[in-house]
CSV table of C-alpha atoms in Angstrom, one decimal:
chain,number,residue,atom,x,y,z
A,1,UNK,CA,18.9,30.2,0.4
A,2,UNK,CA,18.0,33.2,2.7
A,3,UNK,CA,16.6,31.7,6.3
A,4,UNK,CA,13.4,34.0,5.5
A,5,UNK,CA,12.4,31.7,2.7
A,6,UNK,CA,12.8,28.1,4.9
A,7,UNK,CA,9.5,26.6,5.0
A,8,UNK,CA,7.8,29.3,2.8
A,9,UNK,CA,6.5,26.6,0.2
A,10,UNK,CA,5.1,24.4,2.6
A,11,UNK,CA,3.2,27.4,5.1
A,12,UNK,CA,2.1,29.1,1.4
A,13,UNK,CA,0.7,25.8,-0.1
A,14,UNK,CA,-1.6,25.5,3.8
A,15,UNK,CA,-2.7,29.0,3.5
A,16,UNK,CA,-3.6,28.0,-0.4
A,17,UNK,CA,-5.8,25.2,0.5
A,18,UNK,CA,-7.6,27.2,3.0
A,19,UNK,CA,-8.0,30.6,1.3
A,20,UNK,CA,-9.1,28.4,-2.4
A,21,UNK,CA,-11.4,25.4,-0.5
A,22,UNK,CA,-13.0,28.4,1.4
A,23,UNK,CA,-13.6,30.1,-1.8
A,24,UNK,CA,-15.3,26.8,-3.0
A,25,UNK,CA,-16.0,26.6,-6.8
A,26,UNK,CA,-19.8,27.0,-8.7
A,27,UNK,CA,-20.6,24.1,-10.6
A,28,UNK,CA,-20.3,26.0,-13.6
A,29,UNK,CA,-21.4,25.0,-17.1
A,30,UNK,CA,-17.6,23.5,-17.5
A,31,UNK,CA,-17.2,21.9,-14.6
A,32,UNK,CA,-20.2,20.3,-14.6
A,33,UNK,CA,-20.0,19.5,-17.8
A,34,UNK,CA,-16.6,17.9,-17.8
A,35,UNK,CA,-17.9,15.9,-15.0
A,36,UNK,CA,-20.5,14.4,-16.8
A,37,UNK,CA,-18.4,13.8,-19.7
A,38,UNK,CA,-16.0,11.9,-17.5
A,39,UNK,CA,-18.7,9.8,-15.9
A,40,UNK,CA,-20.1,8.8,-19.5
A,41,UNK,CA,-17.0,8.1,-20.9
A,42,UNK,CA,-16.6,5.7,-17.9
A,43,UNK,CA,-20.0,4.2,-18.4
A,44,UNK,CA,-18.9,4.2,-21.9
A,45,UNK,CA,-21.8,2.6,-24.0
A,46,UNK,CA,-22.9,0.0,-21.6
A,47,UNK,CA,-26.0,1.7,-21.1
A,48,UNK,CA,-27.9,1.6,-24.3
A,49,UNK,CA,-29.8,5.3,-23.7
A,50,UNK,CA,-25.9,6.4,-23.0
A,51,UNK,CA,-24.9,4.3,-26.5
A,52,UNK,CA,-26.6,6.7,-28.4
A,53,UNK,CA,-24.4,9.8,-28.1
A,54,UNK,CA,-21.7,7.9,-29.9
A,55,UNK,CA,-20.8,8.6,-33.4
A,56,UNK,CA,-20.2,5.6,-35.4
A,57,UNK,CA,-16.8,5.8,-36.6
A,58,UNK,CA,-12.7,4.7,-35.9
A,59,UNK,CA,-11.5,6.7,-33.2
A,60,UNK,CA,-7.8,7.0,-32.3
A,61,UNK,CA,-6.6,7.6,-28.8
A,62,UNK,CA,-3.4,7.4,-26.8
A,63,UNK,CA,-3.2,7.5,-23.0
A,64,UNK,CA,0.7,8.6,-21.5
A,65,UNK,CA,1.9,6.9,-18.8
A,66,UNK,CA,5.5,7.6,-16.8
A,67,UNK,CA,7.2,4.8,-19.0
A,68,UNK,CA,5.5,5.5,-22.0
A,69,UNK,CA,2.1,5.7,-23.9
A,70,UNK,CA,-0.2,3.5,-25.1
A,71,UNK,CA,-2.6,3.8,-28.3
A,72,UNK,CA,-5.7,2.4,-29.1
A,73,UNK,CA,-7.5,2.7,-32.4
A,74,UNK,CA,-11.7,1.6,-31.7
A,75,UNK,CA,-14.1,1.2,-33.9
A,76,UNK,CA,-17.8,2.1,-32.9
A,77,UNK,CA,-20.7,0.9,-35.4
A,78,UNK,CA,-24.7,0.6,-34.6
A,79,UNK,CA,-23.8,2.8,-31.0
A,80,UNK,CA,-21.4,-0.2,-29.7
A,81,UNK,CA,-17.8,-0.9,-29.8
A,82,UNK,CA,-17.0,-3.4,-32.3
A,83,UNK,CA,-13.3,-3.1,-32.5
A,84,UNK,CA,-10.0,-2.3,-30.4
A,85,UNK,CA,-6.8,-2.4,-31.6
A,86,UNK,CA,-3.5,-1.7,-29.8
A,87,UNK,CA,-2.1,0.1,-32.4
A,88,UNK,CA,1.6,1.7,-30.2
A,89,UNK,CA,2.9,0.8,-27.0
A,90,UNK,CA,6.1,2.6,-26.0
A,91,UNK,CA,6.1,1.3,-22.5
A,92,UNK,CA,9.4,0.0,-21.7
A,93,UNK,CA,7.2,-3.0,-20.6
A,94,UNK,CA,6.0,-6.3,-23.2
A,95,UNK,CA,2.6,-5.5,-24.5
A,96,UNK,CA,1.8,-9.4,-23.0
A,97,UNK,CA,0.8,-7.2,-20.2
A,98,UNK,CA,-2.0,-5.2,-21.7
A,99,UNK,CA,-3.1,-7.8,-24.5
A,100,UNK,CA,-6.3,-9.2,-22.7
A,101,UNK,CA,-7.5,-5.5,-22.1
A,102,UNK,CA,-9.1,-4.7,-25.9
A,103,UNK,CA,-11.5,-8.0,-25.3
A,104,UNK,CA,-12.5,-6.4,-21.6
A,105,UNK,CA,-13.3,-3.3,-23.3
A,106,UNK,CA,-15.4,-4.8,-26.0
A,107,UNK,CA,-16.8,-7.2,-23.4
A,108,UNK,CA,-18.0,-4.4,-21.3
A,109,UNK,CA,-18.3,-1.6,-24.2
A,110,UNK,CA,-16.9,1.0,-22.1
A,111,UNK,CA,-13.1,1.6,-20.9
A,112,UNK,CA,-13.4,0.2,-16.9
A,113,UNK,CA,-10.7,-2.9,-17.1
A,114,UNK,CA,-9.7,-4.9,-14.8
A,115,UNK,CA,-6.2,-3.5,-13.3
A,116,UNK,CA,-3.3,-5.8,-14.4
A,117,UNK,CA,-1.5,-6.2,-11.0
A,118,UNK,CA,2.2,-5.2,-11.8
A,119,UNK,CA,1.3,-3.2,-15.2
A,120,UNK,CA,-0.5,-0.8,-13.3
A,121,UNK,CA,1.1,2.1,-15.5
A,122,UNK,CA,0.9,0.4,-18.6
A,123,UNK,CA,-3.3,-0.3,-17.6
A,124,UNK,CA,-4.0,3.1,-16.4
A,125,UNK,CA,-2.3,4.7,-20.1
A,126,UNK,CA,-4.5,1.7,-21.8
A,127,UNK,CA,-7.6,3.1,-20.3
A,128,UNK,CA,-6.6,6.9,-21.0
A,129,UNK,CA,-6.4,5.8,-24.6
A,130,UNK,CA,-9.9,4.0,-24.7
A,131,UNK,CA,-11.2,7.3,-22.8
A,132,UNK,CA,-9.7,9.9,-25.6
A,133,UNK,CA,-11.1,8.0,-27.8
A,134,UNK,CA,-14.5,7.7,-26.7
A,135,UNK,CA,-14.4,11.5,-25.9
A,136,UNK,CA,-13.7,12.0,-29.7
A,137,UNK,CA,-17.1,9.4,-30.3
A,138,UNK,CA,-19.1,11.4,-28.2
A,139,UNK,CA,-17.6,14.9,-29.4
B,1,UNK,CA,-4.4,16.9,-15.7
B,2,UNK,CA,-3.4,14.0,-18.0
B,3,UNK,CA,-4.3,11.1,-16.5
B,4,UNK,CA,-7.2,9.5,-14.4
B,5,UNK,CA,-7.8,10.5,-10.6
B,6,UNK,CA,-8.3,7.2,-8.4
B,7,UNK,CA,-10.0,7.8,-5.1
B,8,UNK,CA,-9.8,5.1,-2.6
B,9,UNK,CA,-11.9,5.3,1.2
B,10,UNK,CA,-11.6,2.8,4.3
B,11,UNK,CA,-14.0,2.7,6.5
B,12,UNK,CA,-17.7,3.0,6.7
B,13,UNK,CA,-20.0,5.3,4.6
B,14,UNK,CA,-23.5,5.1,3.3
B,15,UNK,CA,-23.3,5.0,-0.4
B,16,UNK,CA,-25.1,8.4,-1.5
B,17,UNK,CA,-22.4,10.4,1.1
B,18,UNK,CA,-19.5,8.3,-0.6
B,19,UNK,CA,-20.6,9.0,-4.0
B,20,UNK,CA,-21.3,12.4,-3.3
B,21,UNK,CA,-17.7,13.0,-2.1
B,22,UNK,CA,-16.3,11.3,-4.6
B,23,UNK,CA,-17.9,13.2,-7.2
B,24,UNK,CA,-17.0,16.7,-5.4
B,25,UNK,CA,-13.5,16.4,-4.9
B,26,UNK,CA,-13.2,14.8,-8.6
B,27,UNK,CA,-14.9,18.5,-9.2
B,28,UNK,CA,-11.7,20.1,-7.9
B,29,UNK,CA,-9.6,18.3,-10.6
B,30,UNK,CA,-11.8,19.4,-13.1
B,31,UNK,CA,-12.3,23.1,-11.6
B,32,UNK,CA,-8.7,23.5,-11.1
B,33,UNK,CA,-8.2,22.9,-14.8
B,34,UNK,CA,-10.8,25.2,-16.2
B,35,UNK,CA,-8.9,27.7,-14.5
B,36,UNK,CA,-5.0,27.0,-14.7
B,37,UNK,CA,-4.8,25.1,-18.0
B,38,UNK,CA,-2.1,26.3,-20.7
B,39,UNK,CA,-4.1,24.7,-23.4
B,40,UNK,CA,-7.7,26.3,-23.4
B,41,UNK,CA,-7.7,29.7,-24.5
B,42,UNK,CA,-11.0,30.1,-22.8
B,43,UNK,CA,-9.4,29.4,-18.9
B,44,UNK,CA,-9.0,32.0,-16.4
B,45,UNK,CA,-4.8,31.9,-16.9
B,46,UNK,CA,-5.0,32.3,-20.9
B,47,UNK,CA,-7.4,35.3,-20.7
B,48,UNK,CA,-4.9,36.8,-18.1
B,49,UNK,CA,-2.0,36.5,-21.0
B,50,UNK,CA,-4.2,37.9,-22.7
B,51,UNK,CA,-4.4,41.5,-21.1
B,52,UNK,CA,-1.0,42.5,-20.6
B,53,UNK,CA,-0.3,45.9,-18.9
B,54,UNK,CA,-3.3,45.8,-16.9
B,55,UNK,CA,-4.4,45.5,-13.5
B,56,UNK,CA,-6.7,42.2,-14.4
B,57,UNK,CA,-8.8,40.6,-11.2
B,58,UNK,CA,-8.0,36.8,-11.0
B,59,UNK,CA,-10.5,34.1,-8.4
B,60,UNK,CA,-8.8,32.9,-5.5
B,61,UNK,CA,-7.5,29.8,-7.5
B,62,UNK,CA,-5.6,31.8,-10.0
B,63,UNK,CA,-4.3,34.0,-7.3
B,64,UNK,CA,-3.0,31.4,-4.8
B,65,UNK,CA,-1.4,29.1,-7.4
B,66,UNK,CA,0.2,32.2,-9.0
B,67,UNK,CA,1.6,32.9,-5.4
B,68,UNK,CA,3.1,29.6,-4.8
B,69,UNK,CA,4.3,29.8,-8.4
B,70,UNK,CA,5.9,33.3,-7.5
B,71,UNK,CA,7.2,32.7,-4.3
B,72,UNK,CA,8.9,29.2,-5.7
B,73,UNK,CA,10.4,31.5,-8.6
B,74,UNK,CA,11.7,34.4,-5.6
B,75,UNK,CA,13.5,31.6,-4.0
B,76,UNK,CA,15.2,30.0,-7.0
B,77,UNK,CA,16.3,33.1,-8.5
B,78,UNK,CA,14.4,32.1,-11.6
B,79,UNK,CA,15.6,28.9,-12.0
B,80,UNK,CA,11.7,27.5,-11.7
B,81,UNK,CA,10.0,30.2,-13.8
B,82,UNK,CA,6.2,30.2,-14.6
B,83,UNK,CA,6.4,32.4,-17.4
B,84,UNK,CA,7.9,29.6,-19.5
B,85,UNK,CA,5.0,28.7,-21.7
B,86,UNK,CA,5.7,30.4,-24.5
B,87,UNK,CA,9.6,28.5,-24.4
B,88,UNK,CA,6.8,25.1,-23.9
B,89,UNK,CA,5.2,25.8,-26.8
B,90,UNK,CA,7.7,26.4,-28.7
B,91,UNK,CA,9.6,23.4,-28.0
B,92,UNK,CA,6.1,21.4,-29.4
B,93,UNK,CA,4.6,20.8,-25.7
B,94,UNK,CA,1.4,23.1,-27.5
B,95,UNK,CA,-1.7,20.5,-27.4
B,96,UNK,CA,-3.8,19.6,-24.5
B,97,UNK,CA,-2.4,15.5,-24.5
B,98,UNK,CA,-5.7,13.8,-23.6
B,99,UNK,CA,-7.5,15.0,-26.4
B,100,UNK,CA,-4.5,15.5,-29.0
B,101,UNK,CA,-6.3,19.0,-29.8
B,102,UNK,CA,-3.5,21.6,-30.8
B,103,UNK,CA,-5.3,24.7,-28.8
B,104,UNK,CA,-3.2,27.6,-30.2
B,105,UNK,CA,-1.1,27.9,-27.6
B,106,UNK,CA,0.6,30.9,-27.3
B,107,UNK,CA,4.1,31.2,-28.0
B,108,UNK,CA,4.3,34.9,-26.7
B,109,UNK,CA,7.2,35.3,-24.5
B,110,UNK,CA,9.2,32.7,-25.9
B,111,UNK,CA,12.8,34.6,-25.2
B,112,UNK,CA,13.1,36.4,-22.5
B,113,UNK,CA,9.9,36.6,-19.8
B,114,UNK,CA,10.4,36.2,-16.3
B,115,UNK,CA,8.6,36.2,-13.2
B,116,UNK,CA,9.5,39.1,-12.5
B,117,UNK,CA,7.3,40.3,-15.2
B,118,UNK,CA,4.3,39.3,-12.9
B,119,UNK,CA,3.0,41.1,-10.2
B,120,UNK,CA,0.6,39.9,-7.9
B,121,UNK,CA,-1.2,41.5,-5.7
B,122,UNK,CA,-2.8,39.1,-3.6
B,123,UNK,CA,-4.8,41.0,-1.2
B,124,UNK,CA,-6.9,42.6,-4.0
B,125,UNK,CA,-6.5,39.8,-5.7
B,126,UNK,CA,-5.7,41.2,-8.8
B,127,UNK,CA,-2.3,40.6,-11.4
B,128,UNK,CA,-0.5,42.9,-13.8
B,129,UNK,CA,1.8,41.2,-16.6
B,130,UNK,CA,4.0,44.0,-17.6
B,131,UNK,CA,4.5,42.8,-21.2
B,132,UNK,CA,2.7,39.8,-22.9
B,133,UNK,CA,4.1,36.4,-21.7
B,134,UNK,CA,2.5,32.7,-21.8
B,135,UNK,CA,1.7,31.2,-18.2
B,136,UNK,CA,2.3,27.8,-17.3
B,137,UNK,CA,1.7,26.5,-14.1
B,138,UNK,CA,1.8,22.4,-14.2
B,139,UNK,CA,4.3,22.2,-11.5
B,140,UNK,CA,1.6,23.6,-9.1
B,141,UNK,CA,-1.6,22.6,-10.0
B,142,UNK,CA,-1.6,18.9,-10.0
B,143,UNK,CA,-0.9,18.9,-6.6
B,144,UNK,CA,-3.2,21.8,-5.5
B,145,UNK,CA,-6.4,19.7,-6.8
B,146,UNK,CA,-4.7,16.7,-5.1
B,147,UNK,CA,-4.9,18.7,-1.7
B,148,UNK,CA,-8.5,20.3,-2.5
B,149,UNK,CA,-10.2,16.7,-3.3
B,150,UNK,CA,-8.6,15.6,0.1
B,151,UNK,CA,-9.9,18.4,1.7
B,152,UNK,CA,-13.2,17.6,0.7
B,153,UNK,CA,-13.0,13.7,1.9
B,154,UNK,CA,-11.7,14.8,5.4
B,155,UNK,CA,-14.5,15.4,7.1
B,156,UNK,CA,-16.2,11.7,6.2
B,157,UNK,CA,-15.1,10.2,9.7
B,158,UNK,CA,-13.4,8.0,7.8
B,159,UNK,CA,-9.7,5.5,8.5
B,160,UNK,CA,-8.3,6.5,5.8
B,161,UNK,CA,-8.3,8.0,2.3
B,162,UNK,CA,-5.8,7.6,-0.4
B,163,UNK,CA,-6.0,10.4,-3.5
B,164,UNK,CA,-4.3,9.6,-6.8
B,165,UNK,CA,-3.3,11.3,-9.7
B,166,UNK,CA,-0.7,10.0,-12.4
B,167,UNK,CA,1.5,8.8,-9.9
B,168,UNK,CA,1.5,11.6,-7.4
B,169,UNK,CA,-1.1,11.0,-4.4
B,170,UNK,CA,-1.8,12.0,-1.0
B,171,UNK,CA,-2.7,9.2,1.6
B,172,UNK,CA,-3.6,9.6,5.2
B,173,UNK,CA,-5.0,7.4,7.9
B,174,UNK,CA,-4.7,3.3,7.6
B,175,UNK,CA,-4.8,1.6,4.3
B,176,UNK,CA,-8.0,-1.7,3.8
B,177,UNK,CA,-5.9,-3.7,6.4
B,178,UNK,CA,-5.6,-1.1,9.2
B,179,UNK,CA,-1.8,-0.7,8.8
B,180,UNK,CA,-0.6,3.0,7.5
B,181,UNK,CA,-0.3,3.3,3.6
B,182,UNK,CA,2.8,2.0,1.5
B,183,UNK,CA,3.6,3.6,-1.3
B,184,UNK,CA,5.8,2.1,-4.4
B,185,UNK,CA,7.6,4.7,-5.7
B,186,UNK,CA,9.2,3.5,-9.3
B,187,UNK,CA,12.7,4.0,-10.6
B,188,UNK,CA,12.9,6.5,-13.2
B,189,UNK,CA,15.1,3.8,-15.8
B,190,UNK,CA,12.7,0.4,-15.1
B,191,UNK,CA,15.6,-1.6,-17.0
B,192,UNK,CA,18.0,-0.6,-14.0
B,193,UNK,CA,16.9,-2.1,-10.3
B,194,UNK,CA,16.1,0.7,-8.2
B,195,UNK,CA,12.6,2.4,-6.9
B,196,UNK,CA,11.5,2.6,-3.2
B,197,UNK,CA,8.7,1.6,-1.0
B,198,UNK,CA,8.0,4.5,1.4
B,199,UNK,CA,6.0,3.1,4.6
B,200,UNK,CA,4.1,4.9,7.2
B,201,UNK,CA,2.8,7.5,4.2
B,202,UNK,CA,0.7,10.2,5.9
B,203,UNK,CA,0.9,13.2,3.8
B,204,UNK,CA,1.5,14.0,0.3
B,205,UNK,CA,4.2,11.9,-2.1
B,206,UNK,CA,5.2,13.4,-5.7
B,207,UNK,CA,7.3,12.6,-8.3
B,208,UNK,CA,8.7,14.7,-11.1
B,209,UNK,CA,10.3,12.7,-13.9
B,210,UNK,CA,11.8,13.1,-17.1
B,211,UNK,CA,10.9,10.0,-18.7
B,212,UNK,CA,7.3,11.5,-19.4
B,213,UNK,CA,6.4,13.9,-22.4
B,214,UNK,CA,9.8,14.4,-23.7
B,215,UNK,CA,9.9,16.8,-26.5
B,216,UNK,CA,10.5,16.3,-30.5
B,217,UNK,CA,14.9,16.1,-29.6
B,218,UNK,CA,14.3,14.1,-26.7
B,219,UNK,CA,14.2,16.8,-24.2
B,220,UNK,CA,12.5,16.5,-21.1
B,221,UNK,CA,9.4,18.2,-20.3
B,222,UNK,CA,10.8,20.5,-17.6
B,223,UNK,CA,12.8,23.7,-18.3
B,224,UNK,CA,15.0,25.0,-16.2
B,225,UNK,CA,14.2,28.6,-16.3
B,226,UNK,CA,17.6,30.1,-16.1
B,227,UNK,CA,18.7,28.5,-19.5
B,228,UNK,CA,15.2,28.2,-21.1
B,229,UNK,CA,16.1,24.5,-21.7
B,230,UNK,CA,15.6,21.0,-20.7
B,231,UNK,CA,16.4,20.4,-16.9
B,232,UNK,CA,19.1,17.6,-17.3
B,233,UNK,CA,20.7,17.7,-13.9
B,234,UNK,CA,18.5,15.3,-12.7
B,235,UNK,CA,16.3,12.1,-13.8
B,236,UNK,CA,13.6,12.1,-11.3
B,237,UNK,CA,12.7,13.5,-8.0
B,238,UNK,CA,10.0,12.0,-5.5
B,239,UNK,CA,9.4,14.8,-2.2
B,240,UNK,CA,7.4,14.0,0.7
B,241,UNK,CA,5.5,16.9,2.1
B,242,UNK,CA,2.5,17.8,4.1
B,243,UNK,CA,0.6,19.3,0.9
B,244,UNK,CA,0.7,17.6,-2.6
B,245,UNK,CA,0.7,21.5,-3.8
B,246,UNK,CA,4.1,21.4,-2.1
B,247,UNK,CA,5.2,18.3,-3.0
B,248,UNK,CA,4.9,19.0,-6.8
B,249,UNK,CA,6.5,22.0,-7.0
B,250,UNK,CA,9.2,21.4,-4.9
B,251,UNK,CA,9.8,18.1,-6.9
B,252,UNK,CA,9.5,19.5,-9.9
B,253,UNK,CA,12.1,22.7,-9.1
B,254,UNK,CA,14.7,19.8,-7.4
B,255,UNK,CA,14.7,18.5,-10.7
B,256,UNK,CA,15.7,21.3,-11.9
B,257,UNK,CA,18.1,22.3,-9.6
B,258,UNK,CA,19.9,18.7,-9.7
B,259,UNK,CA,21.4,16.6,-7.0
B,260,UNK,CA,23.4,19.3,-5.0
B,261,UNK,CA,21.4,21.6,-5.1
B,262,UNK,CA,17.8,20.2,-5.2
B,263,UNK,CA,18.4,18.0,-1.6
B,264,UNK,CA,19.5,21.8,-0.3
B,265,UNK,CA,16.6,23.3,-1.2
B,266,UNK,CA,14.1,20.5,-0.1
B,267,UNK,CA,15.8,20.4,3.3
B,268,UNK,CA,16.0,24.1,3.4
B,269,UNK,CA,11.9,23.8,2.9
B,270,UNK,CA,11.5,21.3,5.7
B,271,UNK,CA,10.6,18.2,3.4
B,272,UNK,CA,12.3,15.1,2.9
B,273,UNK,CA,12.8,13.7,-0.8
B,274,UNK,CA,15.2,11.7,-2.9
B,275,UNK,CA,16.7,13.0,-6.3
B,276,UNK,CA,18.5,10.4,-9.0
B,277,UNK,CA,21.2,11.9,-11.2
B,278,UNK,CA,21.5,10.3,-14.6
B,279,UNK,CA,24.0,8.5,-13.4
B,280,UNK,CA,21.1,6.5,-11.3
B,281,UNK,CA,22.7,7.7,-8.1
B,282,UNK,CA,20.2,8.8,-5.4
B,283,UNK,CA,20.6,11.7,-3.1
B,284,UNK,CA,18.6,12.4,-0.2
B,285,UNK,CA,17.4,14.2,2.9
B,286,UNK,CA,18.5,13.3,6.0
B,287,UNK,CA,14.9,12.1,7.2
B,288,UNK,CA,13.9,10.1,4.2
B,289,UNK,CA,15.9,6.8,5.3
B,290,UNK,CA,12.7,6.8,7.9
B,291,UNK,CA,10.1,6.1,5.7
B,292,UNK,CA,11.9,3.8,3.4
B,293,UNK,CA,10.6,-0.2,4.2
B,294,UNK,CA,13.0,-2.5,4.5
B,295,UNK,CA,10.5,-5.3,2.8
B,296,UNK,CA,9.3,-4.9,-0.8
B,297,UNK,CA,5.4,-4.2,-1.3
């Protein structure tokens, strides 16, 4: 590697930051919008005025983690969640882990869980499955 | 952007200027998607592909990323290449995989693109693809939202901050009990022993793996741009830099590289970072054995 290029990545990345955070961004229609999509699909349908924008219906959704994925198959009727399945785990890790999460989710209608100390990957690809598949609800 | 963002502040904040920060730098994840993204034909990058030939102006995201991108391919001779999406695609990585949508991706480009079919010219700010090629930039962009939603939390006068994105994070400052952050870092076979704690965290950590998104023959996610196939010389990667934008990149193109070469490069670049062969060994920079804790987290 020529001694012109040592440290290039690191100097280019600063300059980046400054010349894109400068720039700032509008809070476009998209952005915006996929803002508010994340924060209802967070709140989920534990506000009743929020419940409404979801489509009865079985949604599937699977959330990837570094040691594998997790899928969820819910099941929305009357604008709540009435059902969550685990329906694959390919986590190198025993589904024990993650089994208590479907009841949270129903409990709470909406994907915030409680983090399971130690499964934190297996949790986090858990939730990404609830959220894909309240995103498809709400689509 | 796969997975979800956790933000995490110490110190003390009124609620409406924490929420309000929150929400802003969590609009850089999403902002830096619109733009960069592979997978929506309407973002900034896919309209580029979409004007080959010509002297197309690109926002200061597109421009910057493409520049790091560039820059990353210059010093590798190719062997991290952003023109690879069309070789993605046509390995089956051609659906945006939070939503499961198949967007069309385009498989343009799929033999023999390089990056030295890009030119950028970054104080007009404008690109020219000399022939029709499919962008991909996910070695850069995780980490460039990373270090724009820190940006935005630094000037809350607060201890400390910790950013998180599907494993790769930046943390500065002192964690909830005034000590400086710790950071597990996982091994990349969780059946084998292995996996670090990194103490005195400070700047950006990232991890490139192969163990995620592996295609249909169970290659890994990451081509090595020279062959136009799977990077195998390596398992994972982990660099610690003073930008995540950094960080990834340079993670990601060690893994490429493999053992030998990747640690070169890395210290070459004036970052510390440990690769893992398949064979599970580890290889690092000299600095790393600093920030590696002698207790377990």
């Amino acid at each position: 590697m020529a001694k012109k290029t040592s440290r290039k990545i690191v100097a280019l990345s600063s300059a980046a930051i400054l010349a894109v955070y400068g720039a700032g961004y509008l809070r476009t229609q998209s952005v915006a919008g996929q803002l508010a999509q994340t924060v209802a699909l967070t709140t989920g349908l534990s506000d009743p005025a929020q419940a409404t924008a979801y489509h009865d219906g079985t949604y599937s959704g699977t959330g990837r983690g570094p040691f594998g994925d997790v899928s969820v198959s819910l099941t929305l009727r009357g604008h709540r969640i009435v059902d969550v399945v685990i329906t694959a785990d390919t986590t190198s890790y025993s589904e024990k882990w993650i089994e208590g999460l479907p009841g949270e989710v129903k409990a709470r209608q909406s994907a915030r869980v409680d983090v399971v100390s130690g499964a934190t990957f297996s949790t986090a690809a858990f939730q990404q499955a609830v959220l894909n598949a309240l995103a498809l609800a709400r689509a | 952007m796969d997975t979800l963002v956790s933000i995490t502040l110490v110190g003390t904040l009124d609620k409406q200027r924490r929420d309000e920060a929150a929400e802003r730098a969590l609009g850089w994840f999403a902002y830096v998607e619109s733009v960069c993204t592979r997978f929506d034909e309407n973002s900034e990058l896919r309209r580029l592909c979409t004007r080959p030939r010509e002297q197309t102006p690109v926002s200061p995201l597109l421009g910057e990323a493409l520049r790091l991108a560039l820059a990353m391919a210059e010093i590798t001779d190719g062997a991290f290449d952003p023109t690879l999406g069309g070789a993605l695609a046509a390995r089956g990585y051609d659906r945006d995989y939070r939503t499961g949508r198949r967007s069309a991706a385009s498989t343009e480009g799929a033999e023999d693109t390089s990056y030295r079919d890009v030119q950028l010219d970054i104080t007009r700010s404008t690109v020219r693809l000399a022939r029709s090629l499919s962008l991909d930039l996910g070695a850069v962009v995780k980490g460039l939202a990373l270090d724009l939603a820190a940006r935005e939390l630094e000037d809350l006068d607060l201890d400390g901050i910790l950013v998180e994105a599907g494993g790769d994070l930046i943390a500065r400052g002192v964690n909830g009990a005034g000590k400086p952050w710790r950071v597990g870092v996982r091994s990349p076979r969780p059946a084998n022993a292995g996996g670090f704690v990194l103490e005195g965290i400070d700047e950006a950590v990232c991890t490139s793996g192969d163990y995620a998104r592996r295609d249909a023959h169970g290659g890994c996610h990451l081509l090595d741009g020279r062959t136009r196939r799977p990077a195998t010389a390596a398992v994972s990667a982990t660099v610690i830099a003073p930008t995540a934008a950094a960080a990834d990149l340079l993670a990601t193109t060690a893994m490429v590289l493999g053992p030998i070469d990747g640690i070169t490069l890395l210290c070459d670049q004036g970052v510390e970072g440990v690769l893992t062969a398949p064979s599970l060994r580890t290889y690092t920079t000299r600095g790393f054995a600093r920030y590696e804790s002698r207790t377990s987290l």
